[in-house]
Short mmCIF file of C-alpha atoms (C1' of nucleotides) in Angstrom, two decimals:
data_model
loop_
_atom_site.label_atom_id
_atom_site.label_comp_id
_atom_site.label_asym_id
_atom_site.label_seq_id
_atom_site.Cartn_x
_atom_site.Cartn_y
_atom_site.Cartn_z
CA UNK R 1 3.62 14.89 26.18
CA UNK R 2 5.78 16.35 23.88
CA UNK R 3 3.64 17.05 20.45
CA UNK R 4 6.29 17.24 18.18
CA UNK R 5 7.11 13.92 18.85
CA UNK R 6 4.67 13.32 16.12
CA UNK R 7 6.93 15.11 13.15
CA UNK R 8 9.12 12.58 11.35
CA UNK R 9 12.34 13.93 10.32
CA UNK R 10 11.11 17.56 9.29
CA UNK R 11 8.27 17.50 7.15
CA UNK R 12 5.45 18.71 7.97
CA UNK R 13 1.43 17.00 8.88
CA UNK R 14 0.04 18.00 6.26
CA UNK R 15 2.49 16.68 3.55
CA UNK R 16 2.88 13.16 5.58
CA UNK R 17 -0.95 13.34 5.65
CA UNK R 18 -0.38 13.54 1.68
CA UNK R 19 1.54 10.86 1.33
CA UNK R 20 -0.25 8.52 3.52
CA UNK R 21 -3.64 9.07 1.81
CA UNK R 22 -2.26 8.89 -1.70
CA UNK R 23 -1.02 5.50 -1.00
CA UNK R 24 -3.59 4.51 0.72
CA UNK R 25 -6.53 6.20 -2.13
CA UNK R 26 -4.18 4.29 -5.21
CA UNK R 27 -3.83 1.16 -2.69
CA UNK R 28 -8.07 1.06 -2.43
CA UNK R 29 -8.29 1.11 1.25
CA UNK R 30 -11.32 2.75 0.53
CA UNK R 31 -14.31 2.24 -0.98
CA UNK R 32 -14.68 3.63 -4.49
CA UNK R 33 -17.49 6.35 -4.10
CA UNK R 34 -16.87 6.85 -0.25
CA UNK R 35 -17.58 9.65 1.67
CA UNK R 36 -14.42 11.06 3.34
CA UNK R 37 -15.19 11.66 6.99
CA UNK R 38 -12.43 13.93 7.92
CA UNK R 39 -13.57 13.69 11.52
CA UNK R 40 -12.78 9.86 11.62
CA UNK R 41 -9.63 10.52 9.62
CA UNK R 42 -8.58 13.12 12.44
CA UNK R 43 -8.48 10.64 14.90
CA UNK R 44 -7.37 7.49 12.92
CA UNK R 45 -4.11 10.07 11.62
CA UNK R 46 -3.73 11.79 14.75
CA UNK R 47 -3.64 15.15 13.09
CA UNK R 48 -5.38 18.44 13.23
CA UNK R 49 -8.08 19.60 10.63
CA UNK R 50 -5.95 21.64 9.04
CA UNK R 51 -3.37 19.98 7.50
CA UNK R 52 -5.65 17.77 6.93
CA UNK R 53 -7.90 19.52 4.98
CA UNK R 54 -4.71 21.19 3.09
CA UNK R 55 -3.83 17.07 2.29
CA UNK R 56 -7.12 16.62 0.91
CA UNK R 57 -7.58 19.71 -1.03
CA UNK R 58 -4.18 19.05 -2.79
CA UNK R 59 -5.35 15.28 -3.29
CA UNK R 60 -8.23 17.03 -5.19
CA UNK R 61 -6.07 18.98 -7.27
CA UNK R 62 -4.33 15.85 -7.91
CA UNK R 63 -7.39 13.86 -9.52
CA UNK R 64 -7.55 11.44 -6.55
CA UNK R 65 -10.64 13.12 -4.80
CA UNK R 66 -13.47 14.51 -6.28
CA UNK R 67 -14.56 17.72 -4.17
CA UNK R 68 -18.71 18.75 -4.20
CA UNK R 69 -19.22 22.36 -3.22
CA UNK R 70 -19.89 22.19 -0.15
CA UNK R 71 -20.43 18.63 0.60
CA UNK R 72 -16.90 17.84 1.43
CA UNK R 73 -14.32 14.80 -0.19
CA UNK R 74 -15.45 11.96 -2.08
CA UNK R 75 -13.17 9.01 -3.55
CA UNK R 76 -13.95 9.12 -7.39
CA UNK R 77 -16.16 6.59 -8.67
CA UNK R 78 -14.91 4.06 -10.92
CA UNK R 79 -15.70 4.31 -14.60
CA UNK R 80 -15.01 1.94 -17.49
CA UNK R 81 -14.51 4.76 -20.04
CA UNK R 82 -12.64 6.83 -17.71
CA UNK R 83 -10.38 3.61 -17.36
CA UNK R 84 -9.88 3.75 -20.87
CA UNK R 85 -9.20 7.00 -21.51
CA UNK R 86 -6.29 7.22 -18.45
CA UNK R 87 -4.98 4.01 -20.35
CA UNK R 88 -5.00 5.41 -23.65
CA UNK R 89 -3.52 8.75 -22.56
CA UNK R 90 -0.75 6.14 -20.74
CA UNK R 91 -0.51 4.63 -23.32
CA UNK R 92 0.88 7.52 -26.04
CA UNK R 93 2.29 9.51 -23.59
CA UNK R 94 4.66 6.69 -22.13
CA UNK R 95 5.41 5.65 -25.31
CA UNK R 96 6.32 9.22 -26.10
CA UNK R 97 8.54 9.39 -23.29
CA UNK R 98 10.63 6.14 -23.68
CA UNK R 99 11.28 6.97 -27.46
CA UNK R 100 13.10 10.31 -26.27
CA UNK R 101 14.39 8.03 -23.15
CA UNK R 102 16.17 5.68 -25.03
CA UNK R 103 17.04 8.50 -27.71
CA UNK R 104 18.34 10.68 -24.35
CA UNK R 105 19.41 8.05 -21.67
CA UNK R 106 23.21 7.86 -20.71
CA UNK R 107 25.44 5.57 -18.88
CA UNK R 108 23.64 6.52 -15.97
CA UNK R 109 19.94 5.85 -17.26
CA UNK R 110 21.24 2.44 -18.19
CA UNK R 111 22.66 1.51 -14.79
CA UNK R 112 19.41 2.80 -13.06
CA UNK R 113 17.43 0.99 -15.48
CA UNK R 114 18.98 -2.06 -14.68
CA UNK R 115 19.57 -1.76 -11.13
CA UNK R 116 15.41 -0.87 -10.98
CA UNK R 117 14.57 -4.03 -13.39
CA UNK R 118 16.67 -6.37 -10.50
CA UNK R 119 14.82 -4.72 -7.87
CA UNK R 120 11.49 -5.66 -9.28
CA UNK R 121 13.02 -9.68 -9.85
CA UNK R 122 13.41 -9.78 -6.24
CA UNK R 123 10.12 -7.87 -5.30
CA UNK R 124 8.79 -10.49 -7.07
CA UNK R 125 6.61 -12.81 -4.05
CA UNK R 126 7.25 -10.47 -1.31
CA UNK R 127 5.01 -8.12 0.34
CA UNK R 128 2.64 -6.86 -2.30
CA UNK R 129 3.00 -3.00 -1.07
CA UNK R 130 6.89 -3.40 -1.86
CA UNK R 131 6.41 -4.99 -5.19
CA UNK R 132 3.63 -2.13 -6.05
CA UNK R 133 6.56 0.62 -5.34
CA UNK R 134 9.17 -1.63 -7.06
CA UNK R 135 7.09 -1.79 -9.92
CA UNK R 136 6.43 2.13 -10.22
CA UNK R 137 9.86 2.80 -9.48
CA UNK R 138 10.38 0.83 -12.59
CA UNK R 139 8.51 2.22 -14.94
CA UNK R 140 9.40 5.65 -13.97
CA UNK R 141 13.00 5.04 -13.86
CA UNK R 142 11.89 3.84 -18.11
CA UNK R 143 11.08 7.00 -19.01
CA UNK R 144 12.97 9.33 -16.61
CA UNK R 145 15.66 10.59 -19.04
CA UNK R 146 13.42 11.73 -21.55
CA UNK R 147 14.02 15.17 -21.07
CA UNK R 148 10.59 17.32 -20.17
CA UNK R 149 9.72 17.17 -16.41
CA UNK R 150 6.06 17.66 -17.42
CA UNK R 151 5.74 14.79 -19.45
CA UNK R 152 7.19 12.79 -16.61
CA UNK R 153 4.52 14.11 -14.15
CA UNK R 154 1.84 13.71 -16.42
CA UNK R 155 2.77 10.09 -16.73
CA UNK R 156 2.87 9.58 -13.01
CA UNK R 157 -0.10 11.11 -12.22
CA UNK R 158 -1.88 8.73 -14.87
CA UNK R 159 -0.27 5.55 -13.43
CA UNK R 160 -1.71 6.72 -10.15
CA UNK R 161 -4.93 7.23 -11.53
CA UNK R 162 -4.43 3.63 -13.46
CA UNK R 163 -3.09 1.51 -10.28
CA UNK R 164 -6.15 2.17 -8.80
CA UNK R 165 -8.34 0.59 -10.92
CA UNK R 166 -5.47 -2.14 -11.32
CA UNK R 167 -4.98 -2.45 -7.20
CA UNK R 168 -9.09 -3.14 -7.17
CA UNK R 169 -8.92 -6.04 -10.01
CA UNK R 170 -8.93 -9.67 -8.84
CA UNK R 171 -5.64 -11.39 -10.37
CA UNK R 172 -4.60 -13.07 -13.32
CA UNK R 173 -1.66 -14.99 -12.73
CA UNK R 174 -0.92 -16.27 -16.51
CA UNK R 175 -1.13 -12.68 -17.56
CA UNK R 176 0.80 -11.40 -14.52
CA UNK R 177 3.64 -13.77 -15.99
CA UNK R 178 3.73 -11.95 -19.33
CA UNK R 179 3.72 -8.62 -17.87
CA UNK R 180 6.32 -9.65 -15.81
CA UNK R 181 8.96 -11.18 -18.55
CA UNK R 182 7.71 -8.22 -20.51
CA UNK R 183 10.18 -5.57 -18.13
CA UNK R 184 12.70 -7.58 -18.77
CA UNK R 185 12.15 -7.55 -22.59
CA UNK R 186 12.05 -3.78 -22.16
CA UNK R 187 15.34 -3.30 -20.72
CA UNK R 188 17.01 -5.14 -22.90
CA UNK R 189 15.52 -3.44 -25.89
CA UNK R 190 16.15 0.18 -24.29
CA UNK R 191 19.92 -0.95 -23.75
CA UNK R 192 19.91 -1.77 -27.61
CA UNK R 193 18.08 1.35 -27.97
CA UNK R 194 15.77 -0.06 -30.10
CA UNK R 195 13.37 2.88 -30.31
CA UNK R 196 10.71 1.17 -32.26
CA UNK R 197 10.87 -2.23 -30.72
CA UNK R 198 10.62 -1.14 -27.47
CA UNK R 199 7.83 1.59 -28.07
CA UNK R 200 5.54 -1.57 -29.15
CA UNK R 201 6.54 -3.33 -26.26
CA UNK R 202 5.55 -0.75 -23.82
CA UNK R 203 2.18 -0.28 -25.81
CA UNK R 204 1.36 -3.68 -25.55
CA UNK R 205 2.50 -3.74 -21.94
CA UNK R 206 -0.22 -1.32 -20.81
CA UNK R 207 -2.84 -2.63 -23.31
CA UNK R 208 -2.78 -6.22 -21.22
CA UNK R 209 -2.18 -3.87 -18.42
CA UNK R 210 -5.51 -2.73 -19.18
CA UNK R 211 -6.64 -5.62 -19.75
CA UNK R 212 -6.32 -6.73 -16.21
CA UNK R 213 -7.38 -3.59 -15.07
CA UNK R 214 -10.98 -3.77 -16.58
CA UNK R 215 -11.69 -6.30 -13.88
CA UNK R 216 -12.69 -3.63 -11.29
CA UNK R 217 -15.66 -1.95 -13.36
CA UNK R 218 -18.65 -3.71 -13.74
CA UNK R 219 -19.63 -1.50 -16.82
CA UNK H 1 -22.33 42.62 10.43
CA UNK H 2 -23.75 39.37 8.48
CA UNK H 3 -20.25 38.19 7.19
CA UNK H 4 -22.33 35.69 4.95
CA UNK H 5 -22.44 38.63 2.53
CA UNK H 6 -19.25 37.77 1.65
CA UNK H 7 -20.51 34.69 -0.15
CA UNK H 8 -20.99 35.72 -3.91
CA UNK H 9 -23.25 32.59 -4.72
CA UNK H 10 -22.92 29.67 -3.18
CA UNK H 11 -19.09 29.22 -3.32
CA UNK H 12 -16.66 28.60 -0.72
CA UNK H 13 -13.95 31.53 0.03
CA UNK H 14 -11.51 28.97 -0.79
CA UNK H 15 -12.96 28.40 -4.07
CA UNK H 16 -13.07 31.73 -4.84
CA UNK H 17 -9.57 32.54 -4.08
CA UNK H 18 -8.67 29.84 -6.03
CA UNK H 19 -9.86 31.29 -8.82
CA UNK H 20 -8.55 34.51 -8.45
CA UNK H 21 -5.08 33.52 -7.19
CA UNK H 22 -4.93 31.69 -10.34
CA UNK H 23 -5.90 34.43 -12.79
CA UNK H 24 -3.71 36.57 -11.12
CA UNK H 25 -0.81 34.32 -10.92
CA UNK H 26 -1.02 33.28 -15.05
CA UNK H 27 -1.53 36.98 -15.42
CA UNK H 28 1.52 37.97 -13.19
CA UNK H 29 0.56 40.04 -10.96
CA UNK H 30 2.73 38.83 -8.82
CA UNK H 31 6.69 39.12 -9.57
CA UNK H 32 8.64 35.62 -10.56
CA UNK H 33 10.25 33.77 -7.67
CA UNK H 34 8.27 36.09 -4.86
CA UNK H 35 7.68 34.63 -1.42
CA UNK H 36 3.87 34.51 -0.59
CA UNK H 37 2.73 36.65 2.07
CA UNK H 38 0.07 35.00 3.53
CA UNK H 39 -1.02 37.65 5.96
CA UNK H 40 -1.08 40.51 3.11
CA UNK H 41 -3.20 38.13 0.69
CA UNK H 42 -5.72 37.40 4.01
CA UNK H 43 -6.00 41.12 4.50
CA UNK H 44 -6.16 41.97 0.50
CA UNK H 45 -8.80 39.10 -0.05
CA UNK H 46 -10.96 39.35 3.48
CA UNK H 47 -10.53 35.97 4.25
CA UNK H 48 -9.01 33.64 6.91
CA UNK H 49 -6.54 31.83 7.29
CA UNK H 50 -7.92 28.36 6.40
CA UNK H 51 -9.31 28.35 3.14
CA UNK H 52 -5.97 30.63 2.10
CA UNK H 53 -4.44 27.93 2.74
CA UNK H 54 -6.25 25.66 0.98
CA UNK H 55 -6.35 27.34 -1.86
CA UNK H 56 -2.85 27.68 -1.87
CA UNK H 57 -2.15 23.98 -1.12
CA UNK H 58 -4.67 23.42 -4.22
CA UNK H 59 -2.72 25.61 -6.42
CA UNK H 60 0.69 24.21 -5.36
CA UNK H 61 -0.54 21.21 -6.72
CA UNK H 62 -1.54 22.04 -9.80
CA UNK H 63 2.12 23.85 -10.66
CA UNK H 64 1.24 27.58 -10.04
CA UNK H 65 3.02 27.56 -7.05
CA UNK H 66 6.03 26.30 -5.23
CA UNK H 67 5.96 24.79 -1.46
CA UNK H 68 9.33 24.73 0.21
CA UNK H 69 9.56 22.57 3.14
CA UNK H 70 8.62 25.06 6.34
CA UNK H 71 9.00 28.31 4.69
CA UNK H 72 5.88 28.57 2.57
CA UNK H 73 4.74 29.60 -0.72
CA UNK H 74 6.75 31.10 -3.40
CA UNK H 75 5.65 32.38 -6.96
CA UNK H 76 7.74 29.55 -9.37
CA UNK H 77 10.49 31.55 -10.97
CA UNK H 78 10.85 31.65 -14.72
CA UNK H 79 12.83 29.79 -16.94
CA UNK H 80 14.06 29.17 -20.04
CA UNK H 81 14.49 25.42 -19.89
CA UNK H 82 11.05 25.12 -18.48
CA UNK H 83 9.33 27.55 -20.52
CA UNK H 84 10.82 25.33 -23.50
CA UNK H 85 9.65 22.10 -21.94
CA UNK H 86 6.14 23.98 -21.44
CA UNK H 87 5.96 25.02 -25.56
CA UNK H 88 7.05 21.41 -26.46
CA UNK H 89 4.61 19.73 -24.65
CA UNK H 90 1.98 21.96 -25.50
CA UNK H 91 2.57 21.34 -29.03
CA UNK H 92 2.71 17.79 -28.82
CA UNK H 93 -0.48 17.33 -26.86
CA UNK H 94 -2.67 19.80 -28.77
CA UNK H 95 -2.02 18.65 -32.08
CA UNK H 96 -2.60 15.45 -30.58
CA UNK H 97 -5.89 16.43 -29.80
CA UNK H 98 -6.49 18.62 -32.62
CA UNK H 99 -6.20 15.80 -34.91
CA UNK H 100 -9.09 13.79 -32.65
CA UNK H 101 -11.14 16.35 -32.26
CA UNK H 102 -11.44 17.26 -36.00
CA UNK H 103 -11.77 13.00 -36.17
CA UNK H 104 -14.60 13.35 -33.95
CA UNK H 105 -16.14 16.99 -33.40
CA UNK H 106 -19.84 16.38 -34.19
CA UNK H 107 -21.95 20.10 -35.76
CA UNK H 108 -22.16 21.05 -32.02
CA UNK H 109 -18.47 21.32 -31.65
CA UNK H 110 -18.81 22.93 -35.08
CA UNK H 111 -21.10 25.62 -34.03
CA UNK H 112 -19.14 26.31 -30.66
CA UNK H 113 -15.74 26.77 -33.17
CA UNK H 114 -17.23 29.32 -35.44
CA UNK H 115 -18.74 31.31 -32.25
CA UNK H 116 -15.71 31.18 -29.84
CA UNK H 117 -13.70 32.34 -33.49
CA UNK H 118 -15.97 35.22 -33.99
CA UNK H 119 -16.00 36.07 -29.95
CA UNK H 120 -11.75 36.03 -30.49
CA UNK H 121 -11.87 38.79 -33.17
CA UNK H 122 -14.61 40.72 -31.32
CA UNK H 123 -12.52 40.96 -28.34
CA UNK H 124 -9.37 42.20 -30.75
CA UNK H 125 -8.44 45.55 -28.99
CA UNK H 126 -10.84 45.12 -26.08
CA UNK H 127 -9.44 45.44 -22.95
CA UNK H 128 -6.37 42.70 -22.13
CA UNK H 129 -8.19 40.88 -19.33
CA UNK H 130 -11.45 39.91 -21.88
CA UNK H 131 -9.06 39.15 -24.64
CA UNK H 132 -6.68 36.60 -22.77
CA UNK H 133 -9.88 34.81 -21.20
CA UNK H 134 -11.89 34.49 -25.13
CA UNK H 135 -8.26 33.60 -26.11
CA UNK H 136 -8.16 30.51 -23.87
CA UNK H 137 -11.35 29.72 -24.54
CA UNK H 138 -10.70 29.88 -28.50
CA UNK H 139 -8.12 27.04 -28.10
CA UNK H 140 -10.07 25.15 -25.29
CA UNK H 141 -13.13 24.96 -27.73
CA UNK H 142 -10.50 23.93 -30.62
CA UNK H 143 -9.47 20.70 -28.92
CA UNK H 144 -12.94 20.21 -26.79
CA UNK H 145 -14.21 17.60 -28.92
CA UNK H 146 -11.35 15.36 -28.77
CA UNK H 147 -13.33 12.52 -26.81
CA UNK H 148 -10.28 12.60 -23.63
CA UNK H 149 -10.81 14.25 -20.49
CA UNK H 150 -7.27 13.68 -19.52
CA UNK H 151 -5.50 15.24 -22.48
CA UNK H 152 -8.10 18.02 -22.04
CA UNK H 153 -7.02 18.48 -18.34
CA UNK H 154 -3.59 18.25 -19.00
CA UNK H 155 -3.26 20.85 -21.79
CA UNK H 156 -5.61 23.34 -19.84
CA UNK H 157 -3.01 23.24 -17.23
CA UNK H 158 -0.10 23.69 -20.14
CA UNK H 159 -2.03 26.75 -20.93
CA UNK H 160 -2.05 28.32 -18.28
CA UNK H 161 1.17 27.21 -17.33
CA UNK H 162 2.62 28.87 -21.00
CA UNK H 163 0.27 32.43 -20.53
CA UNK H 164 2.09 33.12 -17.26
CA UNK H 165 5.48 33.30 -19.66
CA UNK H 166 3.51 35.11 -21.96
CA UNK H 167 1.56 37.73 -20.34
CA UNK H 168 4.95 38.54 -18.75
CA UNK H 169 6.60 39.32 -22.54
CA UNK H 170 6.77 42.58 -24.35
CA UNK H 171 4.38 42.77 -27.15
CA UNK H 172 5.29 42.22 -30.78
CA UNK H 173 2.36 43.34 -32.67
CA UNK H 174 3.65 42.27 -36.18
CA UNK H 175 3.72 38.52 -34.28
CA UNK H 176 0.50 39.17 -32.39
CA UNK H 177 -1.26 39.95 -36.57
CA UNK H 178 -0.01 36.73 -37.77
CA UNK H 179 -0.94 34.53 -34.44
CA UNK H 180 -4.50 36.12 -34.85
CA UNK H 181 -4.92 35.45 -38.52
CA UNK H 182 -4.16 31.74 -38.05
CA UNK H 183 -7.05 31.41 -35.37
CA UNK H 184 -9.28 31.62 -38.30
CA UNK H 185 -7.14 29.64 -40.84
CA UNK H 186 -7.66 27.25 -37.69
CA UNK H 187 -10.96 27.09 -37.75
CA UNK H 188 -11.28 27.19 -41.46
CA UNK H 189 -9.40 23.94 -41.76
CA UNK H 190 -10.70 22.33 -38.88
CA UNK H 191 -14.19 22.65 -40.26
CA UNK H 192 -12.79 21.10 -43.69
CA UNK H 193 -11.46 18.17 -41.85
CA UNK H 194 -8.18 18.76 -43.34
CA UNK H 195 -6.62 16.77 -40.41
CA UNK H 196 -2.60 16.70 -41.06
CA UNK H 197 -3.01 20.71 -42.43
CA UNK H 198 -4.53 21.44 -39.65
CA UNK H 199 -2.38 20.24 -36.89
CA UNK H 200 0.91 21.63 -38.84
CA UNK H 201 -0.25 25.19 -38.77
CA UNK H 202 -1.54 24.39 -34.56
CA UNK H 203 2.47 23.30 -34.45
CA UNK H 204 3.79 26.60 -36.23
CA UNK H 205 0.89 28.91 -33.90
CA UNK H 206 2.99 27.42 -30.65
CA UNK H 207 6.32 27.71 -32.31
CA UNK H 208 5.38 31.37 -32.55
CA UNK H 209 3.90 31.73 -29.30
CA UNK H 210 7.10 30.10 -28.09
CA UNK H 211 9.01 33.34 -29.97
CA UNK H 212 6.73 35.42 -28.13
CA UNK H 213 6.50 34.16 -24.84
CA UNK H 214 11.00 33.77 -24.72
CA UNK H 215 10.72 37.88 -24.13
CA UNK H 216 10.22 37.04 -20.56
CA UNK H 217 13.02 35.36 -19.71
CA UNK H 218 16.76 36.39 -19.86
CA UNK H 219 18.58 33.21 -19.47
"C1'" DT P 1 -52.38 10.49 1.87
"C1'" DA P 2 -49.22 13.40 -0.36
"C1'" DT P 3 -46.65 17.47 -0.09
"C1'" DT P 4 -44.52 21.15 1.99
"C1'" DT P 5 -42.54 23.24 6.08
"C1'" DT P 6 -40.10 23.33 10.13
"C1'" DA P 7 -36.96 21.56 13.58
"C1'" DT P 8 -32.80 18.89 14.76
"C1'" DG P 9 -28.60 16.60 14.42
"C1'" DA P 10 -24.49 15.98 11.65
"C1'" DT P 11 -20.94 17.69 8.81
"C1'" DA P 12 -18.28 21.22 6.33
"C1'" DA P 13 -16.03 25.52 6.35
"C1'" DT P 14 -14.04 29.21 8.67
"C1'" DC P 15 -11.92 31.94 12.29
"C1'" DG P 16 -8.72 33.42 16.08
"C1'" DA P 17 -5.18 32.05 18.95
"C1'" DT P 18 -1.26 29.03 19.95
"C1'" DT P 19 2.75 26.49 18.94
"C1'" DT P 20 6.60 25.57 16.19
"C1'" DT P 21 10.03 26.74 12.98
"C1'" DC P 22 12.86 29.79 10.45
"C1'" DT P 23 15.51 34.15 9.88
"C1'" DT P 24 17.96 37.93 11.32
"C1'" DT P 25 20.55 40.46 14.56
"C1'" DC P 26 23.62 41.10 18.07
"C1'" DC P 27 27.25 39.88 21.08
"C1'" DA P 28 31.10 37.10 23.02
"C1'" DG P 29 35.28 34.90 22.07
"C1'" DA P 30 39.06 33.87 19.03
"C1'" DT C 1 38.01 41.80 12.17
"C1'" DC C 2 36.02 37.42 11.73
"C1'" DT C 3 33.44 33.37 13.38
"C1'" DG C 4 30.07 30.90 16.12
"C1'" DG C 5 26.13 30.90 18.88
"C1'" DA C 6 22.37 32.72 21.53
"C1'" DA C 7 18.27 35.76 21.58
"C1'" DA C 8 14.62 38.27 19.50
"C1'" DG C 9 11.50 38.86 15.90
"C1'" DA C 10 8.83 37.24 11.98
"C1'" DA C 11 6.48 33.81 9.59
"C1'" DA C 12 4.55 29.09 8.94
"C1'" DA C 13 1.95 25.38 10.64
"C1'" DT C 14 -1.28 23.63 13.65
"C1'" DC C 15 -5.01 23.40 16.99
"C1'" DG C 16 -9.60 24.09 19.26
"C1'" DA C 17 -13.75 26.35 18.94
"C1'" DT C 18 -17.27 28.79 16.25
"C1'" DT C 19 -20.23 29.52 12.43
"C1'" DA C 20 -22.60 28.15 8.36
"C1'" DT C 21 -24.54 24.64 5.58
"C1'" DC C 22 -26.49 20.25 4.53
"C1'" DA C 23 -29.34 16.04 5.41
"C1'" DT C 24 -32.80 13.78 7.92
"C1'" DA C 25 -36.85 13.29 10.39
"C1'" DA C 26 -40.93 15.04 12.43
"C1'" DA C 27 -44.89 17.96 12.09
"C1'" DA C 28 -48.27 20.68 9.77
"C1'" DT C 29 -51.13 21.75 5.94
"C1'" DA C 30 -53.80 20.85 1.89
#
DNA sequence: TATTTTATGATAATCGATTTTCTTTCCAGA
DNA sequence: TCTGGAAAGAAAATCGATTATCATAAAATA
């Protein structure tokens, strides 16, 4: 009856359409590849073309669509090398970040920090979409008082880009352990601002993160 | 009467105005913090509503733009702070690159260096619009052959990012001499592989830049 | 039979009109 | 005069339908 039933709170279609397709691209409800029929989308969404085609063009702009001239969307491929060079890129500019974090960070980093590394204990076993936003909230919570906003959405993008190829890799539980004592080892070395230590840390952190993540390409 | 006439090639209108939204933005034709008139830029550009919007959506994304909640599109206004952040990163991630590029630039990447160099003094006094686009090409082909499509993306979008600060600055044409004579010390100590001389002059080009490109903004 | 050409159905891109939301103005009441 | 709220106008967002383009299959030609 009443169509605007559909808005939640006041944002608009085409930036819940956003949302919902980011999650779901990083997530790998689809196939790697895929054609994006918007036409099925439409329906399964229940939104208009237009917003959208506005979600999906921004999604392109993003790096999480790949758009052919006049061939419509397509989910980006996966590709070993490209999988290392996201890492890599992760890699120095995260590391980059938490140096000026911990050099930055106040009372109030620390308290966040901590508050975000008990969230991710308890996310620990329950629904895997919580733990997955637990654990970005995390690391972005790491790096967030470093100072330059465009570092900090570099770095997201990337571990957007990265989860992907992560979310598609079978599981290694032994590693998964590591990784997992590993934010905890973080904190604690950010609190004793430990700029070096903790840099290290964090690299080797994303190299076993990469590790893991290698299990999605074949090449 | 055949409105596929509009089609120059075989590009969509919204990647068309894309394009041209974005020059025009980084070259400030529009006036900081201005709200987006949709219907003028559909009349001005002879296109619908649609792919307007998309491009606008596309560009929102990639930082040329702001999106406020239901009141459109507004040209991001300029400041200090940012502009800073901007500079910083910009020198951080080029030399970065800098330093892998001259690690792994093969005599291709050679070649290209001397001819975008020699395409960069031709366009010296030529008219603005040629120089700023051999300009960005100058530094795009510095970096090119750094082996990572991410940093590559990343500092385009710096660039352009940076010229819309700078294009809006008075000129200083004892600056602009000595910004134009280290292009070619650039290139002269890129080709010599002189790594660590190299990226400390890159450093002090965007520390000057930085001078230049502050006569935009007040605060 | 192989290759090109021509139809046909499917999909992408665009347009024009409608609906919703925001902004400004004006008026009533304090 | 000042404040709050309704009404009108402008602008944003969305929808449904149209147009253009692509992809596939059938037919025609060499």
């Amino acid at each position: 009856m009443n169509k605007t039933a559909l808005r939640v709170g006041n944002a608009t279609h085409a930036s819940r359409i956003y949302e919902i397709l980011r999650r779901d691209i990083v997530n790998g409800c689809f196939q790697a590849g895929e054609k994006i029929a918007i036409n099925a989308l439409k329906e399964r969404y229940c939104v208009g073309l237009s917003p959208l085609r506005e979600a999906l063009n921004k999604l392109a702009a993003y790096g999480l669509l790949t758009q052919e001239n006049q061939r419509g969307f397509r989910i980006p491929r996966l590709d070993r090398s490209e999988l290392d060079d996201i890492a890599q890129m992760r890699r120095k500019l995260e590391c980059m970040a938490l140096e000026q974090a911990i050099r930055y960070g106040d009372a109030e980093w620390e308290s966040e920090l901590l508050a975000a590394a008990h969230r991710l204990r308890r996310a620990n076993g329950e629904d895997v979409e919580h733990w997955e936003h637990t654990h970005g909230r995390f690391h972005q919570t790491l790096v967030a008082s470093c100072g330059s906003a465009w570092l900090l959405r570099f770095i997201e993008q990337l571990h957007d880009q990265f989860d992907r190829y992560r979310r598609l890799a079978p599981e290694n539980s032994s590693i998964r352990e590591v990784l997992d004592a590993q934010h905890d080892e973080l904190v604690e070395l950010a609190l004793k601002r430990d700029i070096k230590a903790a840099s290290l840390l964090l690299e080797n952190h994303i190299m076993l993160s990469h590790q893991v993540a290698l299990g999605s390409c074949r090449s």
